[in-house]
Short mmCIF file of C-alpha atoms in Angstrom, two decimals:
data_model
loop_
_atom_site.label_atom_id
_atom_site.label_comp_id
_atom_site.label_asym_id
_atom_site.label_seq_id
_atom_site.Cartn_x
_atom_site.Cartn_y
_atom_site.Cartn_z
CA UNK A 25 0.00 0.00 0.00
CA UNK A 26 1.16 3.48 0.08
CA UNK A 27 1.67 5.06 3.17
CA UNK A 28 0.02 8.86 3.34
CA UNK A 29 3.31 11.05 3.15
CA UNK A 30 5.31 8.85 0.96
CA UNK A 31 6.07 11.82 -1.18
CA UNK A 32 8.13 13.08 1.32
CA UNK A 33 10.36 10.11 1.71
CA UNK A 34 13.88 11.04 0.42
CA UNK A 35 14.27 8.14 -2.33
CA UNK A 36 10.96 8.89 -3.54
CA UNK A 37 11.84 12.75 -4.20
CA UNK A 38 15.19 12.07 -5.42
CA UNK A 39 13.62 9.49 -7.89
CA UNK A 40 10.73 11.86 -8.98
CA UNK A 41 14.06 14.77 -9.59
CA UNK A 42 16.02 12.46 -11.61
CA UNK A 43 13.20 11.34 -13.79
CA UNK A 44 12.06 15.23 -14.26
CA UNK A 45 15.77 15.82 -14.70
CA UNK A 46 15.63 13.59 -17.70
CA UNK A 47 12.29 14.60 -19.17
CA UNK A 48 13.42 17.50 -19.49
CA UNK A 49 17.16 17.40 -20.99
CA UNK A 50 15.70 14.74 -23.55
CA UNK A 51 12.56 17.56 -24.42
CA UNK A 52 15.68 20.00 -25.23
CA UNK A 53 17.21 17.31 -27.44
CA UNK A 54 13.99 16.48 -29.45
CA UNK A 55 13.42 20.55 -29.40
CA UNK A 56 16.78 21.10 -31.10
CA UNK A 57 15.99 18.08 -33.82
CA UNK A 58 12.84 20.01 -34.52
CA UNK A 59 14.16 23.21 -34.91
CA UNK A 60 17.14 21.86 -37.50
CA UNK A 61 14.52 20.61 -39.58
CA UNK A 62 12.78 24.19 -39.89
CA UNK A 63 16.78 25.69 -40.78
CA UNK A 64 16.94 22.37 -43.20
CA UNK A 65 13.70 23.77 -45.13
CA UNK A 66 14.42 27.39 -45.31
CA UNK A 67 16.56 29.31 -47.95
CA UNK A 68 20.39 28.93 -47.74
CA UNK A 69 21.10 32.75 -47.82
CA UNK A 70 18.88 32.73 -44.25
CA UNK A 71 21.04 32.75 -41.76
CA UNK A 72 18.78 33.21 -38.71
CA UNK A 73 15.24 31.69 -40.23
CA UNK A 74 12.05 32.04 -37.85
CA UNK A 75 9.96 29.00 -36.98
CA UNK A 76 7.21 28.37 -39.63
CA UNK A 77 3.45 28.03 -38.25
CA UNK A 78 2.79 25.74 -40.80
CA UNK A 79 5.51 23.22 -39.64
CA UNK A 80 4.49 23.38 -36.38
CA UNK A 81 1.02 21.81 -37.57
CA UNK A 82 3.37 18.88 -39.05
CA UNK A 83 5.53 18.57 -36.20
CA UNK A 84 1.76 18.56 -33.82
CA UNK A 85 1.27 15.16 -34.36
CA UNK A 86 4.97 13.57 -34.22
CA UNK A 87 6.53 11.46 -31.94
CA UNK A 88 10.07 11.90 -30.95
CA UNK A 89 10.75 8.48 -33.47
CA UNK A 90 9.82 9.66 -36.19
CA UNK A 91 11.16 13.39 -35.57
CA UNK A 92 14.24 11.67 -35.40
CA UNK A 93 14.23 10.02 -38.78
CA UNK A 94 13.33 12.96 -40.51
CA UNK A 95 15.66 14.96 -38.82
CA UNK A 96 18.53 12.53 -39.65
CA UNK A 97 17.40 12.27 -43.39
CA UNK A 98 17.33 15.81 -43.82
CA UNK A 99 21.18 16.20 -42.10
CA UNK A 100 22.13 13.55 -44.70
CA UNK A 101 20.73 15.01 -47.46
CA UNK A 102 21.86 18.41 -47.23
CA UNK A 103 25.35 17.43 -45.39
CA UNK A 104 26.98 15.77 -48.76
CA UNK A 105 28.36 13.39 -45.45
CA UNK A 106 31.55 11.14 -46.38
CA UNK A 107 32.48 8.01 -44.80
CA UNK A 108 33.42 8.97 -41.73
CA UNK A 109 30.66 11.71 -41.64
CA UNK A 110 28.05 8.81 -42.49
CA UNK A 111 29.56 6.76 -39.46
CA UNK A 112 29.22 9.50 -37.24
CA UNK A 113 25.79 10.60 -38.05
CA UNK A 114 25.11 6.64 -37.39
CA UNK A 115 26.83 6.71 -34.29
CA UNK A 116 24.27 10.15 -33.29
CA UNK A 117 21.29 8.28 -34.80
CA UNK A 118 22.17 5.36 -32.63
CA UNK A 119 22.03 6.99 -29.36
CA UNK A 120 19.20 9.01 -30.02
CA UNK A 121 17.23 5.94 -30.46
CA UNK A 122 18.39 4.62 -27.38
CA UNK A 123 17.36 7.59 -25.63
CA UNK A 124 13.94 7.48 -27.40
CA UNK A 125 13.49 3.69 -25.96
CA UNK A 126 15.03 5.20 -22.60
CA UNK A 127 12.54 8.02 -22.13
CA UNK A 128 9.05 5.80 -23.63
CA UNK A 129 10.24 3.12 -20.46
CA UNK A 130 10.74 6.61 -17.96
CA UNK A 131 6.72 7.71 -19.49
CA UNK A 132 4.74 4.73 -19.66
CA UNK A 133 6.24 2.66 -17.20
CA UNK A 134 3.90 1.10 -14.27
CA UNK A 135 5.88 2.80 -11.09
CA UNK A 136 5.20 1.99 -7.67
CA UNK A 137 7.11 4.28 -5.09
CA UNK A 138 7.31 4.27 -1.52
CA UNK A 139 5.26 1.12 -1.12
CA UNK A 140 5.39 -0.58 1.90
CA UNK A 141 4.28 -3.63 3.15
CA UNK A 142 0.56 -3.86 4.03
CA UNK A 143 1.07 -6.33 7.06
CA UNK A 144 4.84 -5.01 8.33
CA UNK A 145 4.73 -0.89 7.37
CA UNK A 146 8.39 -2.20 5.73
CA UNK A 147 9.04 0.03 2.96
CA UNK A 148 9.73 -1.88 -0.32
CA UNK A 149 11.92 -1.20 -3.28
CA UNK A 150 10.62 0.88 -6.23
CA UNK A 151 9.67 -0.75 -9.15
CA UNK A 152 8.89 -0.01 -12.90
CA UNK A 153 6.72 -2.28 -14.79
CA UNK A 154 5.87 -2.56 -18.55
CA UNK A 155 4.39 -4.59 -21.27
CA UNK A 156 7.27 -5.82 -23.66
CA UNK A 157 7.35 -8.19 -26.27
CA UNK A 158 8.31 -11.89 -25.07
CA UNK A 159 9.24 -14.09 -28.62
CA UNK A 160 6.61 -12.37 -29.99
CA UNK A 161 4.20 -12.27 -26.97
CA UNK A 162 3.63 -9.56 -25.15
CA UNK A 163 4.57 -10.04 -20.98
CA UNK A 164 4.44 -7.35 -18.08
CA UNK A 165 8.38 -6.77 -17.46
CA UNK A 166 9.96 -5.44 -14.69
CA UNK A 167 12.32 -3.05 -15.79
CA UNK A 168 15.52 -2.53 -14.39
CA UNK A 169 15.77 1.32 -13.83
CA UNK A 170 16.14 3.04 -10.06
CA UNK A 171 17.69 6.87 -9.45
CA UNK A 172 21.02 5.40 -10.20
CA UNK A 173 20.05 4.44 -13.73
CA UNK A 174 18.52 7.63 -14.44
CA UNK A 175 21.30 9.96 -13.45
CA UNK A 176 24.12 7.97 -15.69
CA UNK A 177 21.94 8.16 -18.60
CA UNK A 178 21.08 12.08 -18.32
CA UNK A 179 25.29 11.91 -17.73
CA UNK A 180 25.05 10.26 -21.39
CA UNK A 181 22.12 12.54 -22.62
CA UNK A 182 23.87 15.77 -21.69
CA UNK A 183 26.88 15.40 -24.33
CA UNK A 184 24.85 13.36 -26.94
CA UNK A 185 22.77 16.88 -26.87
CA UNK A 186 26.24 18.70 -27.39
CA UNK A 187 27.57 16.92 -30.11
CA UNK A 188 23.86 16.49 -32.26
CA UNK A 189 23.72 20.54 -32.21
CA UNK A 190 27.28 20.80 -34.09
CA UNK A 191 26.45 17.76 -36.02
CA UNK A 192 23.44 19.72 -36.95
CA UNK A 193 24.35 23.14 -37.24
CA UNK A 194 27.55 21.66 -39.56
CA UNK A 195 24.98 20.21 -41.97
CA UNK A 196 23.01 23.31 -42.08
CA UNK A 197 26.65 25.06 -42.78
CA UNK A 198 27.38 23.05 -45.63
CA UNK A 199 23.99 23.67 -47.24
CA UNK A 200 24.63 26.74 -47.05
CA UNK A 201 27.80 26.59 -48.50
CA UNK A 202 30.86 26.64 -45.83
CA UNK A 203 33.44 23.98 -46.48
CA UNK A 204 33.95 22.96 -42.51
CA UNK A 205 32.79 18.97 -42.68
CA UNK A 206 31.13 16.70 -40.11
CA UNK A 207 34.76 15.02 -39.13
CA UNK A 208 36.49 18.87 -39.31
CA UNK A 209 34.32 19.27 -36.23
CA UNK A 210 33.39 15.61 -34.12
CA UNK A 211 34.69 12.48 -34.04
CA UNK A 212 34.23 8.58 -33.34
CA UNK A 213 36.09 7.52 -30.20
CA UNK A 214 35.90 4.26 -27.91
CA UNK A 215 37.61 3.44 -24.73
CA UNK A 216 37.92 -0.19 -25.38
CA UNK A 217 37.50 -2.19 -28.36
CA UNK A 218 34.43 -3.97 -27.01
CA UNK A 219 32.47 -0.82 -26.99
CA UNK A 220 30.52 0.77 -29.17
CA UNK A 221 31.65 4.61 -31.02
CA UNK A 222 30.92 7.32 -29.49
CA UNK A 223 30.79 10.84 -30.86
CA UNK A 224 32.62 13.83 -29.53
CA UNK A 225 34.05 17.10 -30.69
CA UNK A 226 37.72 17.86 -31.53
#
């Protein structure tokens, strides 16, 4: 059951800060994507355009996915990427998507907080439930998330953000004719050769 209160028990808060922590930072991310694809669509020679009304009424009724895809597409299209920039808009697309799955788990999760036990007041741990496919069947999941898990990935989310704006404002620099390329400005780095690239600037 849930005791009155429970809102004020420390883990609780600092569970409800990290996941508004993360709501938010990813919100600026998927802001920034949206606002590339208005600079994508306006003329070259404008160098500061203003958000069309129109493409708001577009942009109304999409998710972050597919803002995403479109936002990626566009980058390619009007970055004439190489190789290596082609790898490193992967590498961008990559954890973007992660984040995507990240936050949908964070939104539409089943949470219980501050539970405690109905016979011994004992508080129990939080939990995050959600329906995810099983081979192909669908299964209520407990998902492996706590405060802990949150914080590291808005440690991750906070220079993905970084990165994606110079990958993006690059792109728009190119279309509009400046020479400096995606790997001029970021590139792929790993710690170990197990892992997977990651993106950072030079």
């Amino acid at each position: 059951m849930i005791p009155p209160g429970y809102h004020e028990d420390p883990s609780v808060i600092q569970l409800h800060r990290a996941i508004g922590g993360y709501i938010t930072t990813f919100s600026e991310m998927t802001a920034l994507m949206r606002q590339m694809i208005g600079e994508y669509l306006a003329p070259v020679d404008d160098e500061f355009p203003r958000p069309n009304p129109l493409l708001n009424i577009v942009f109304a009724t999409m998710t972050a996915k597919p803002i995403s895809d479109s936002f990626f597409a566009m980058a390619t299209a009007v970055g004439d990427l190489d190789e290596t920039g082609g790898r490193i808009r992967n590498a961008l697309k990559r954890e973007v998507t992660h984040n995507i799955s990240f936050r949908n788990d964070l939104a539409h999760a089943d949470w219980s907080l501050g539970w405690v036990n109905a016979d011994t007041n004992e508080p129990l741990p939080s939990a995050a439930y959600k329906i995810k496919s099983d081979e192909g069947v669908p299964r209520l999941t407990q998902l492996d998330l706590g405060t802990n898990d949150v914080i590291r990935q808005i440690n991750r989310l906070n220079p993905l953000r970084t990165v994606l704006a110079a990958f993006a404002g690059t792109c728009r620099g190119i279309q509009r004719g400046e020479s400096t390329s995606v790997a001029d400005v970021l590139e792929l780095h790993r710690s170990h050769p197990s892992e997977t690239f990651e993106v950072r600037k030079r």
